[in-house]
mmCIF file of C-alpha atoms in Angstrom:
data_model
loop_
_atom_site.group_PDB
_atom_site.id
_atom_site.type_symbol
_atom_site.label_atom_id
_atom_site.label_comp_id
_atom_site.label_asym_id
_atom_site.label_seq_id
_atom_site.Cartn_x
_atom_site.Cartn_y
_atom_site.Cartn_z
ATOM 1 C CA UNK A 1 0.292 -7.545 -23.922
ATOM 2 C CA UNK A 2 0.777 -10.069 -26.750
ATOM 3 C CA UNK A 3 2.460 -12.600 -24.428
ATOM 4 C CA UNK A 4 -0.448 -12.429 -21.934
ATOM 5 C CA UNK A 5 -2.981 -13.163 -24.697
ATOM 6 C CA UNK A 6 -0.812 -16.049 -25.948
ATOM 7 C CA UNK A 7 -0.634 -17.571 -22.427
ATOM 8 C CA UNK A 8 -4.433 -17.277 -21.968
ATOM 9 C CA UNK A 9 -5.048 -19.019 -25.312
ATOM 10 C CA UNK A 10 -2.604 -21.808 -24.462
ATOM 11 C CA UNK A 11 -4.278 -22.288 -21.060
ATOM 12 C CA UNK A 12 -7.707 -22.528 -22.694
ATOM 13 C CA UNK A 13 -6.442 -25.039 -25.254
ATOM 14 C CA UNK A 14 -4.905 -27.178 -22.504
ATOM 15 C CA UNK A 15 -8.145 -27.111 -20.482
ATOM 16 C CA UNK A 16 -10.199 -28.097 -23.546
ATOM 17 C CA UNK A 17 -7.798 -30.951 -24.355
ATOM 18 C CA UNK A 18 -7.933 -32.215 -20.753
ATOM 19 C CA UNK A 19 -11.748 -32.088 -20.743
ATOM 20 C CA UNK A 20 -11.874 -34.069 -23.983
ATOM 21 C CA UNK A 21 -9.513 -36.686 -22.514
ATOM 22 C CA UNK A 22 -11.629 -36.955 -19.348
ATOM 23 C CA UNK A 23 -14.828 -37.354 -21.411
ATOM 24 C CA UNK A 24 -13.216 -40.070 -23.544
ATOM 25 C CA UNK A 25 -12.088 -41.937 -20.411
ATOM 26 C CA UNK A 26 -15.563 -41.727 -18.867
ATOM 27 C CA UNK A 27 -17.170 -43.009 -22.090
ATOM 28 C CA UNK A 28 -14.618 -45.848 -22.295
ATOM 29 C CA UNK A 29 -15.252 -46.891 -18.683
ATOM 30 C CA UNK A 30 -19.047 -46.791 -19.078
ATOM 31 C CA UNK A 31 -18.841 -48.748 -22.338
ATOM 32 C CA UNK A 32 -16.864 -51.634 -20.796
ATOM 33 C CA UNK A 33 -19.223 -54.643 -21.070
ATOM 34 C CA UNK A 34 -19.420 -55.384 -17.340
ATOM 35 C CA UNK A 35 -20.022 -51.732 -16.490
ATOM 36 C CA UNK A 36 -22.603 -51.391 -19.243
ATOM 37 C CA UNK A 37 -24.485 -54.465 -17.986
ATOM 38 C CA UNK A 38 -24.518 -53.101 -14.425
ATOM 39 C CA UNK A 39 -25.602 -49.644 -15.587
ATOM 40 C CA UNK A 40 -28.409 -51.003 -17.764
ATOM 41 C CA UNK A 41 -29.732 -53.125 -14.894
ATOM 42 C CA UNK A 42 -29.444 -50.266 -12.418
ATOM 43 C CA UNK A 43 -31.502 -48.048 -14.709
ATOM 44 C CA UNK A 44 -34.042 -50.539 -16.091
ATOM 45 C CA UNK A 45 -34.027 -53.580 -13.786
ATOM 46 C CA UNK A 46 -37.826 -53.863 -13.698
ATOM 47 C CA UNK A 47 -38.096 -53.643 -17.511
ATOM 48 C CA UNK A 48 -35.557 -56.451 -18.000
ATOM 49 C CA UNK A 49 -37.170 -58.618 -15.335
ATOM 50 C CA UNK A 50 -40.631 -58.199 -16.904
ATOM 51 C CA UNK A 51 -39.229 -58.858 -20.392
ATOM 52 C CA UNK A 52 -37.418 -61.966 -19.133
ATOM 53 C CA UNK A 53 -40.557 -63.346 -17.525
ATOM 54 C CA UNK A 54 -42.444 -62.725 -20.782
ATOM 55 C CA UNK A 55 -39.725 -64.527 -22.743
ATOM 56 C CA UNK A 56 -39.885 -67.516 -20.384
ATOM 57 C CA UNK A 57 -43.678 -67.639 -20.827
ATOM 58 C CA UNK A 58 -43.337 -67.459 -24.626
ATOM 59 C CA UNK A 59 -45.312 -64.242 -24.721
ATOM 60 C CA UNK A 60 -44.524 -60.835 -26.199
ATOM 61 C CA UNK A 61 -40.905 -60.272 -25.168
ATOM 62 C CA UNK A 62 -38.969 -57.478 -26.868
ATOM 63 C CA UNK A 63 -36.034 -58.611 -29.053
ATOM 64 C CA UNK A 64 -34.172 -55.439 -28.122
ATOM 65 C CA UNK A 65 -34.679 -53.530 -24.884
ATOM 66 C CA UNK A 66 -32.945 -50.244 -24.068
ATOM 67 C CA UNK A 67 -30.320 -50.952 -26.740
ATOM 68 C CA UNK A 68 -29.559 -54.480 -25.479
ATOM 69 C CA UNK A 69 -30.247 -57.499 -27.719
ATOM 70 C CA UNK A 70 -32.218 -60.460 -26.378
ATOM 71 C CA UNK A 71 -30.224 -63.560 -27.391
ATOM 72 C CA UNK A 72 -32.941 -65.975 -26.376
ATOM 73 C CA UNK A 73 -34.224 -68.408 -23.802
ATOM 74 C CA UNK A 74 -31.835 -71.293 -23.167
ATOM 75 C CA UNK A 75 -33.045 -74.365 -21.313
ATOM 76 C CA UNK A 76 -30.560 -76.597 -19.573
ATOM 77 C CA UNK A 77 -29.287 -79.348 -21.832
ATOM 78 C CA UNK A 78 -28.854 -81.596 -18.798
ATOM 79 C CA UNK A 79 -32.408 -81.431 -17.488
ATOM 80 C CA UNK A 80 -34.451 -81.039 -20.673
ATOM 81 C CA UNK A 81 -37.449 -78.746 -20.794
ATOM 82 C CA UNK A 82 -38.614 -79.226 -17.184
ATOM 83 C CA UNK A 83 -36.400 -76.359 -16.060
ATOM 84 C CA UNK A 84 -37.346 -72.741 -16.770
ATOM 85 C CA UNK A 85 -33.972 -71.940 -18.326
ATOM 86 C CA UNK A 86 -32.237 -68.581 -18.555
ATOM 87 C CA UNK A 87 -32.996 -65.486 -20.606
ATOM 88 C CA UNK A 88 -29.771 -64.177 -22.106
ATOM 89 C CA UNK A 89 -29.024 -60.624 -23.286
ATOM 90 C CA UNK A 90 -25.957 -59.597 -25.304
ATOM 91 C CA UNK A 91 -24.177 -56.326 -24.542
ATOM 92 C CA UNK A 92 -21.152 -56.730 -26.832
ATOM 93 C CA UNK A 93 -19.531 -59.242 -29.191
ATOM 94 C CA UNK A 94 -16.177 -59.497 -30.989
ATOM 95 C CA UNK A 95 -15.084 -61.867 -33.728
ATOM 96 C CA UNK A 96 -16.889 -64.461 -35.796
ATOM 97 C CA UNK A 97 -20.134 -66.036 -34.535
ATOM 98 C CA UNK A 98 -18.497 -69.456 -34.105
ATOM 99 C CA UNK A 99 -15.215 -68.136 -32.677
ATOM 100 C CA UNK A 100 -15.827 -64.884 -30.866
ATOM 101 C CA UNK A 101 -16.041 -63.306 -27.462
ATOM 102 C CA UNK A 102 -19.473 -62.466 -26.104
ATOM 103 C CA UNK A 103 -20.421 -60.248 -23.183
ATOM 104 C CA UNK A 104 -23.777 -59.714 -21.567
ATOM 105 C CA UNK A 105 -26.062 -60.710 -18.770
ATOM 106 C CA UNK A 106 -28.812 -63.225 -18.169
ATOM 107 C CA UNK A 107 -31.891 -63.614 -16.036
ATOM 108 C CA UNK A 108 -32.016 -66.775 -13.944
ATOM 109 C CA UNK A 109 -35.485 -67.306 -12.408
ATOM 110 C CA UNK A 110 -33.973 -69.802 -9.933
ATOM 111 C CA UNK A 111 -31.240 -67.258 -9.081
ATOM 112 C CA UNK A 112 -28.614 -69.873 -9.982
ATOM 113 C CA UNK A 113 -25.520 -69.198 -12.151
ATOM 114 C CA UNK A 114 -25.236 -70.804 -15.578
ATOM 115 C CA UNK A 115 -22.706 -71.125 -18.374
ATOM 116 C CA UNK A 116 -23.130 -69.277 -21.681
ATOM 117 C CA UNK A 117 -26.416 -70.317 -23.336
ATOM 118 C CA UNK A 118 -26.967 -72.619 -20.359
ATOM 119 C CA UNK A 119 -24.688 -75.297 -21.834
ATOM 120 C CA UNK A 120 -24.260 -78.408 -19.755
ATOM 121 C CA UNK A 121 -20.953 -78.079 -17.939
ATOM 122 C CA UNK A 122 -19.606 -77.776 -14.439
ATOM 123 C CA UNK A 123 -19.258 -74.303 -12.977
ATOM 124 C CA UNK A 124 -16.153 -73.817 -10.844
ATOM 125 C CA UNK A 125 -16.748 -71.364 -8.010
ATOM 126 C CA UNK A 126 -14.007 -68.736 -7.930
ATOM 127 C CA UNK A 127 -15.401 -67.088 -4.793
ATOM 128 C CA UNK A 128 -17.363 -63.907 -4.152
ATOM 129 C CA UNK A 129 -20.321 -64.940 -6.364
ATOM 130 C CA UNK A 130 -18.039 -65.666 -9.372
ATOM 131 C CA UNK A 131 -17.818 -68.849 -11.427
ATOM 132 C CA UNK A 132 -15.835 -70.043 -14.426
ATOM 133 C CA UNK A 133 -16.543 -72.822 -16.900
ATOM 134 C CA UNK A 134 -14.948 -74.581 -19.842
ATOM 135 C CA UNK A 135 -16.196 -77.101 -22.392
ATOM 136 C CA UNK A 136 -15.040 -78.257 -25.839
ATOM 137 C CA UNK A 137 -12.559 -75.400 -26.297
ATOM 138 C CA UNK A 138 -14.984 -72.715 -25.134
ATOM 139 C CA UNK A 139 -14.670 -71.010 -21.772
ATOM 140 C CA UNK A 140 -16.141 -68.204 -19.779
ATOM 141 C CA UNK A 141 -16.907 -66.518 -16.510
ATOM 142 C CA UNK A 142 -20.097 -65.434 -14.835
ATOM 143 C CA UNK A 143 -20.859 -63.462 -11.715
ATOM 144 C CA UNK A 144 -23.873 -62.181 -9.889
ATOM 145 C CA UNK A 145 -24.891 -58.570 -10.566
ATOM 146 C CA UNK A 146 -28.081 -58.517 -8.483
ATOM 147 C CA UNK A 147 -30.939 -60.875 -7.576
ATOM 148 C CA UNK A 148 -31.638 -63.203 -10.519
ATOM 149 C CA UNK A 149 -29.254 -61.360 -12.905
ATOM 150 C CA UNK A 150 -25.719 -62.478 -13.776
ATOM 151 C CA UNK A 151 -22.984 -61.068 -16.003
ATOM 152 C CA UNK A 152 -21.239 -63.369 -18.495
ATOM 153 C CA UNK A 153 -18.181 -63.370 -20.720
ATOM 154 C CA UNK A 154 -17.844 -66.292 -23.111
ATOM 155 C CA UNK A 155 -14.918 -67.084 -25.411
ATOM 156 C CA UNK A 156 -15.860 -69.581 -28.124
#
């Protein structure tokens, strides 16, 4: 009788431990910057598009939307202020502001890819709607998530 109770308790402990491990893995996967950006846009695409349009029109855009920080509107340095620019959102950041790694997504009204903060540099197409860039020691990648929205990773 005592051995049967001991086996049942051990089985329950193992099941609880496995469930905790599975939950941790799911949270880790969902919290990966690229996955988080995709999830946020899947859930609140219309909110981010409306907020981006407001930011481009210099009207009442939210600084933080659904837990994602609005980094700002960045006009192309190559073409001056004639171009609409991009509206950039930050999902995650590591390191110092001047030497860190930044992850997020941006709204491009022209549906064209851009480098981090729309800096003036050449984008190298890596295929399948993916581009990489590098300038003055900084580098990054960007790829299309959905119409007018792109994911970015920048290493400064």
